[in-house]
mmCIF file of N, CA and C in Angstrom:
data_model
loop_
_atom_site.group_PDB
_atom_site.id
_atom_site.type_symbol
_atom_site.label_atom_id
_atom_site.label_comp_id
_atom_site.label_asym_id
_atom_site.label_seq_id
_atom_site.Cartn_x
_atom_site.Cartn_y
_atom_site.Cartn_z
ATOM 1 N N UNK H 1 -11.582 57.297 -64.650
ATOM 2 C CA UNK H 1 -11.986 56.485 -65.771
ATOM 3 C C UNK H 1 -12.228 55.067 -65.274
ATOM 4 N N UNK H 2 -13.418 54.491 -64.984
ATOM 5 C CA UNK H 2 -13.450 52.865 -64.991
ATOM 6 C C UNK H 2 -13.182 52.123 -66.132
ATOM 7 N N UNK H 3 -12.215 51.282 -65.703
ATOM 8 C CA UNK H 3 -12.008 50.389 -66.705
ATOM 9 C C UNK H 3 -12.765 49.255 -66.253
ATOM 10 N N UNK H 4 -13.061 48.639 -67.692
ATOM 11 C CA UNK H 4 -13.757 47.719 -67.198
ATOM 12 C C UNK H 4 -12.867 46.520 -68.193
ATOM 13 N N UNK H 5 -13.094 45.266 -67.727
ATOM 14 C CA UNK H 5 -12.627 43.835 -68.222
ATOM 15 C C UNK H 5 -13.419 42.927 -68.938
ATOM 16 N N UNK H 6 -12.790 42.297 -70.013
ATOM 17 C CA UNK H 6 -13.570 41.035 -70.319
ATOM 18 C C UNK H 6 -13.342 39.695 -69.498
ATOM 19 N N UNK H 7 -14.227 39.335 -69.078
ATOM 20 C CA UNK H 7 -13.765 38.247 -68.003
ATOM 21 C C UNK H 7 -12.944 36.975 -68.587
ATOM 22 N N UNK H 8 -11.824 36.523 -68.573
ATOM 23 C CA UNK H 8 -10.949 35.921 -68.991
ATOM 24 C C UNK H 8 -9.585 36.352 -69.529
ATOM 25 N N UNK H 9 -9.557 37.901 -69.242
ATOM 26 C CA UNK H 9 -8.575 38.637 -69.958
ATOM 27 C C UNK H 9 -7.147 37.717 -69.917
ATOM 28 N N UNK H 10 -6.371 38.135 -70.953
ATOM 29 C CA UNK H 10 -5.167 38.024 -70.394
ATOM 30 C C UNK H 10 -3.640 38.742 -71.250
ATOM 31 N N UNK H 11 -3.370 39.939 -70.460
ATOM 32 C CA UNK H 11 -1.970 40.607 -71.422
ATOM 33 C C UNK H 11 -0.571 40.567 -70.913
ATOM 34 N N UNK H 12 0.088 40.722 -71.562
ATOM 35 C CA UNK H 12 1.356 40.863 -70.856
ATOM 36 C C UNK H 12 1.843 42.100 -72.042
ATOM 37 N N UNK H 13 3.016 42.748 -71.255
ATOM 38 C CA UNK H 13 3.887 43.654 -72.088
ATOM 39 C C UNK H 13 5.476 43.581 -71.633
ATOM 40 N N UNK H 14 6.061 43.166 -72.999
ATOM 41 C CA UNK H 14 7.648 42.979 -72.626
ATOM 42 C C UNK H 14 8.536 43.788 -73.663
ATOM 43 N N UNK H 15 9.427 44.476 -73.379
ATOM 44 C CA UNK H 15 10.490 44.712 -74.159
ATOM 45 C C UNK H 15 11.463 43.307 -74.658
ATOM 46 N N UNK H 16 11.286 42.933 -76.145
ATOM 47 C CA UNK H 16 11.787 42.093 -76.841
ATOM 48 C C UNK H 16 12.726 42.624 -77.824
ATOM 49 N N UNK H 17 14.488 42.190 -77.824
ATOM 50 C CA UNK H 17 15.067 42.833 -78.971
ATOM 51 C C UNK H 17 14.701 44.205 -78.970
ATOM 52 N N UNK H 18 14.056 44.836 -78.430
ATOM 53 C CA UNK H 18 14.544 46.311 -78.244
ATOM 54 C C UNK H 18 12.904 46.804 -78.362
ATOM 55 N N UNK H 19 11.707 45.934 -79.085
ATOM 56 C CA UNK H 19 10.710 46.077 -79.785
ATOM 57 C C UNK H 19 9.855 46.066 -78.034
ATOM 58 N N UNK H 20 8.571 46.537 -78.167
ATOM 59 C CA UNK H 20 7.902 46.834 -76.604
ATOM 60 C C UNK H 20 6.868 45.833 -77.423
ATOM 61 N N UNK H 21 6.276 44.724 -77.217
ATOM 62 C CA UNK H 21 5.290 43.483 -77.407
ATOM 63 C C UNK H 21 4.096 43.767 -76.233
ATOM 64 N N UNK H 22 2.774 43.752 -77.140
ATOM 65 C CA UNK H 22 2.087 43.251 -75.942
ATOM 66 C C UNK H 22 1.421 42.225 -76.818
ATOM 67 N N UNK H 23 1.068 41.054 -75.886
ATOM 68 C CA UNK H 23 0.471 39.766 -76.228
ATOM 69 C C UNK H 23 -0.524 39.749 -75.763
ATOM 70 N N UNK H 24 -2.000 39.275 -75.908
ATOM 71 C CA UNK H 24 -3.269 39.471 -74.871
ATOM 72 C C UNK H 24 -4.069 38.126 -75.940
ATOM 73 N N UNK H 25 -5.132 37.773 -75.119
ATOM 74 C CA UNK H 25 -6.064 36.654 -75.378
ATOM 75 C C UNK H 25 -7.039 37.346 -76.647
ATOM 76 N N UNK H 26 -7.777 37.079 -76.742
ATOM 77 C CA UNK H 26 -9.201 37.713 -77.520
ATOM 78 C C UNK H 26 -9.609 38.744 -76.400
ATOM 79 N N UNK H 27 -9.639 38.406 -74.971
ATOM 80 C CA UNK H 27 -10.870 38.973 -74.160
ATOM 81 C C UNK H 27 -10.075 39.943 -74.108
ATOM 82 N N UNK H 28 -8.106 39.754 -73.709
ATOM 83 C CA UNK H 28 -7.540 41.061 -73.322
ATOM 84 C C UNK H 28 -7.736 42.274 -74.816
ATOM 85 N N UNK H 29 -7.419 41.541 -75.345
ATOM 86 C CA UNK H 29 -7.488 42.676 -76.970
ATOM 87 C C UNK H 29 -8.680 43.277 -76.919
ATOM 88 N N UNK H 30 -9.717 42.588 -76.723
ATOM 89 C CA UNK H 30 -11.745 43.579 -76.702
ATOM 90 C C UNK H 30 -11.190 44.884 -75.226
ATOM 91 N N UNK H 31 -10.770 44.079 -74.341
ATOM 92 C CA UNK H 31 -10.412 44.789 -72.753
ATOM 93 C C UNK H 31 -9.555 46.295 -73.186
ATOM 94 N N UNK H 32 -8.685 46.012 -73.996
ATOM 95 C CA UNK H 32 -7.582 47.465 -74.648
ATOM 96 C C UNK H 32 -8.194 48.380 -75.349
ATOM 97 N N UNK H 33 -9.123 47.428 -76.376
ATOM 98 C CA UNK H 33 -9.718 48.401 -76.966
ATOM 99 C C UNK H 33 -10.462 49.302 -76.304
ATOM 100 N N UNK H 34 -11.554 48.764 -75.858
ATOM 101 C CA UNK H 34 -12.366 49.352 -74.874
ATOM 102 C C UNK H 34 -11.834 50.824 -74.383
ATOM 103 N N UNK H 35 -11.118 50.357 -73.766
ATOM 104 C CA UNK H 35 -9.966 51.323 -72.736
ATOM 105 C C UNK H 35 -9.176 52.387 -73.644
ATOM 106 N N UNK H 36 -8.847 51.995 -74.702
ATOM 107 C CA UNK H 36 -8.558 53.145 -76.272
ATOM 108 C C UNK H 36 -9.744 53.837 -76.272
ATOM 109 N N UNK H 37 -10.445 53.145 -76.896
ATOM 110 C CA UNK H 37 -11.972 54.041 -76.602
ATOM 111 C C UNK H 37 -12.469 54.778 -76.068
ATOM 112 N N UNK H 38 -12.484 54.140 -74.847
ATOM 113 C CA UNK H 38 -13.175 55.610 -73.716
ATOM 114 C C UNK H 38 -11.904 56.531 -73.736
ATOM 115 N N UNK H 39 -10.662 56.648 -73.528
ATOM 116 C CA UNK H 39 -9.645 57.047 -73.825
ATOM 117 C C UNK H 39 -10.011 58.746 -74.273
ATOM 118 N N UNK H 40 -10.067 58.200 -75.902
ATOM 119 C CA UNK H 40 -10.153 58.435 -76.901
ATOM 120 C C UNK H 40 -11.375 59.859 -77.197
ATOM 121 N N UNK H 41 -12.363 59.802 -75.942
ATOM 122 C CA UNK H 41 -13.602 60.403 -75.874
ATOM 123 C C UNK H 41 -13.403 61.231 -74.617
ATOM 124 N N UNK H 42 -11.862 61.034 -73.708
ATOM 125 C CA UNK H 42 -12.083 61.879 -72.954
ATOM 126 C C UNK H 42 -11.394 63.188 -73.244
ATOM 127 N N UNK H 43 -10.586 63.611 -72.050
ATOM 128 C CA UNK H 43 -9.458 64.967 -72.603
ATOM 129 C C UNK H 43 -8.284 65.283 -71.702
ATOM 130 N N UNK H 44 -7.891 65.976 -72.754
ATOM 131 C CA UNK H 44 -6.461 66.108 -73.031
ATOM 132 C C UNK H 44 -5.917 65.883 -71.145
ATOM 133 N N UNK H 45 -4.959 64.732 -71.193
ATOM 134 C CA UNK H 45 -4.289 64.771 -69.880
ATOM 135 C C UNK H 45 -5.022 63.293 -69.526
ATOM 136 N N UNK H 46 -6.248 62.938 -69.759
ATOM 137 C CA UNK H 46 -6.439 61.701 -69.622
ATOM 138 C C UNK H 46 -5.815 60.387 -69.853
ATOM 139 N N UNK H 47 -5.907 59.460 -68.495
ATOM 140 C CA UNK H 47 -4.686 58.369 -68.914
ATOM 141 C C UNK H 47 -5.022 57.359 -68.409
ATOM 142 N N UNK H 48 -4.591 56.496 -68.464
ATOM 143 C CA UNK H 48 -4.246 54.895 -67.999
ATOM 144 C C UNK H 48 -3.479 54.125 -67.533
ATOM 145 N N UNK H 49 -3.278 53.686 -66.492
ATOM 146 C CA UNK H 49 -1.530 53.122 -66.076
ATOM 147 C C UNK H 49 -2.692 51.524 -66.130
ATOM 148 N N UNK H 50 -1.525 50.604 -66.333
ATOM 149 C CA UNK H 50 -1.906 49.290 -66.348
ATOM 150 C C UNK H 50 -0.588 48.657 -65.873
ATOM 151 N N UNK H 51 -0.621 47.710 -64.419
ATOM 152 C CA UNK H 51 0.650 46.642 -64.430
ATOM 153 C C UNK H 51 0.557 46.260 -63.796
ATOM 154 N N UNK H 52 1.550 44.875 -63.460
ATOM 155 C CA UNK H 52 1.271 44.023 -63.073
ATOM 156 C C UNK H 52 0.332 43.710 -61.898
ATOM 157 N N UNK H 53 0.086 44.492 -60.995
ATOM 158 C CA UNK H 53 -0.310 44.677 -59.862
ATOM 159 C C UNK H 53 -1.922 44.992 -60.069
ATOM 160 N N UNK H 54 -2.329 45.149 -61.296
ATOM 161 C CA UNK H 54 -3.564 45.405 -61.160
ATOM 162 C C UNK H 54 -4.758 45.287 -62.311
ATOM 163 N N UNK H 55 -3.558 44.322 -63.198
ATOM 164 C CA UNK H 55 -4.332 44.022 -64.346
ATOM 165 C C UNK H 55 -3.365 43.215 -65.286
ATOM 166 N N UNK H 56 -2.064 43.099 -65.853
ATOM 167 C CA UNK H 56 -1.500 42.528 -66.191
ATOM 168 C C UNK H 56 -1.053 41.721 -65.732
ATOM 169 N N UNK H 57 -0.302 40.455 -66.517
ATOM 170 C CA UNK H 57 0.445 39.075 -65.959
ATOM 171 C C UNK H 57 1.719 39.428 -65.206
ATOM 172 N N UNK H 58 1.897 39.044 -63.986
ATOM 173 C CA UNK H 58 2.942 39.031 -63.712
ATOM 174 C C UNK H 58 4.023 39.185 -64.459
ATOM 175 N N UNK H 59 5.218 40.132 -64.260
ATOM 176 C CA UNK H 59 6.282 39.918 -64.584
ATOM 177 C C UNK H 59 6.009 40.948 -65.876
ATOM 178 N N UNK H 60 4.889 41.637 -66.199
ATOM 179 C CA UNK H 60 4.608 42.555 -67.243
ATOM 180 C C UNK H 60 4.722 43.859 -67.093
ATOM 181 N N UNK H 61 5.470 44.041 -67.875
ATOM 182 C CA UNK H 61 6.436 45.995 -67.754
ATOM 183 C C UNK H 61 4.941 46.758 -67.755
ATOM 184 N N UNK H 62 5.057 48.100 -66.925
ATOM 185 C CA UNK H 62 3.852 49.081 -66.954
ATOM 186 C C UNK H 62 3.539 49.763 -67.776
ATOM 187 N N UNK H 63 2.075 50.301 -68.382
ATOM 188 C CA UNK H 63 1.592 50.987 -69.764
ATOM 189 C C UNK H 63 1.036 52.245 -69.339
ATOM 190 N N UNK H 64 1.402 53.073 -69.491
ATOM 191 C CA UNK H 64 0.735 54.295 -69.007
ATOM 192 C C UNK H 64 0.488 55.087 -70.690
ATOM 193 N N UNK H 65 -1.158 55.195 -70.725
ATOM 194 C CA UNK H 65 -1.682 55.960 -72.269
ATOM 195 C C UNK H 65 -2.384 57.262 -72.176
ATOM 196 N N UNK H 66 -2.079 58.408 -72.406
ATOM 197 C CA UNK H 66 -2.236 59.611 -72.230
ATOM 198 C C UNK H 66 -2.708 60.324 -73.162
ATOM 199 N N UNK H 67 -3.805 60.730 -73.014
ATOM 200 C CA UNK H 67 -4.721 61.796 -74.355
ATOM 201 C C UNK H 67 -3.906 62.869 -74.172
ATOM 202 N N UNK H 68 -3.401 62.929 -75.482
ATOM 203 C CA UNK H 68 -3.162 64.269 -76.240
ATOM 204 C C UNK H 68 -3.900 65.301 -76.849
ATOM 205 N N UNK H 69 -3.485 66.794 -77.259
ATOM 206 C CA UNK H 69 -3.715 67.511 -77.847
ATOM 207 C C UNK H 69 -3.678 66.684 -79.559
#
């Protein structure tokens, strides 16, 4: 799956009070969607890992999103 970016992105994801937060700019929120999207159109077993290392802010816990049945 290519993901692709809005240039200026910016997300982070933290466990807060127990609650999992993600915070993102305008560009990161268009960037997620996106990535829901194509997601969304592929199949079952399809996924996404996102962290720090390769798309999120430093110091931002990892997202892994997985098409279901």
């Amino acid at each position: 799956m290519e993901m692709n970016w809005e240039d200026g992105f910016v997300i982070n994801i933290k466990v807060q009070d127990g609650d999992v937060v993600v915070s993102a700019n305008r560009e990161g929120l268009l960037s997620l969607a996106s990535h829901f999207k194509m997601l969304a159109h592929g199949a079952v077993g399809d996924h996404f890992h996102i962290d720090q290392y390769n798309s999120l802010e430093e110091g931002s816990l990892p997202l892994i999103v997985e098409m279901i049945e």
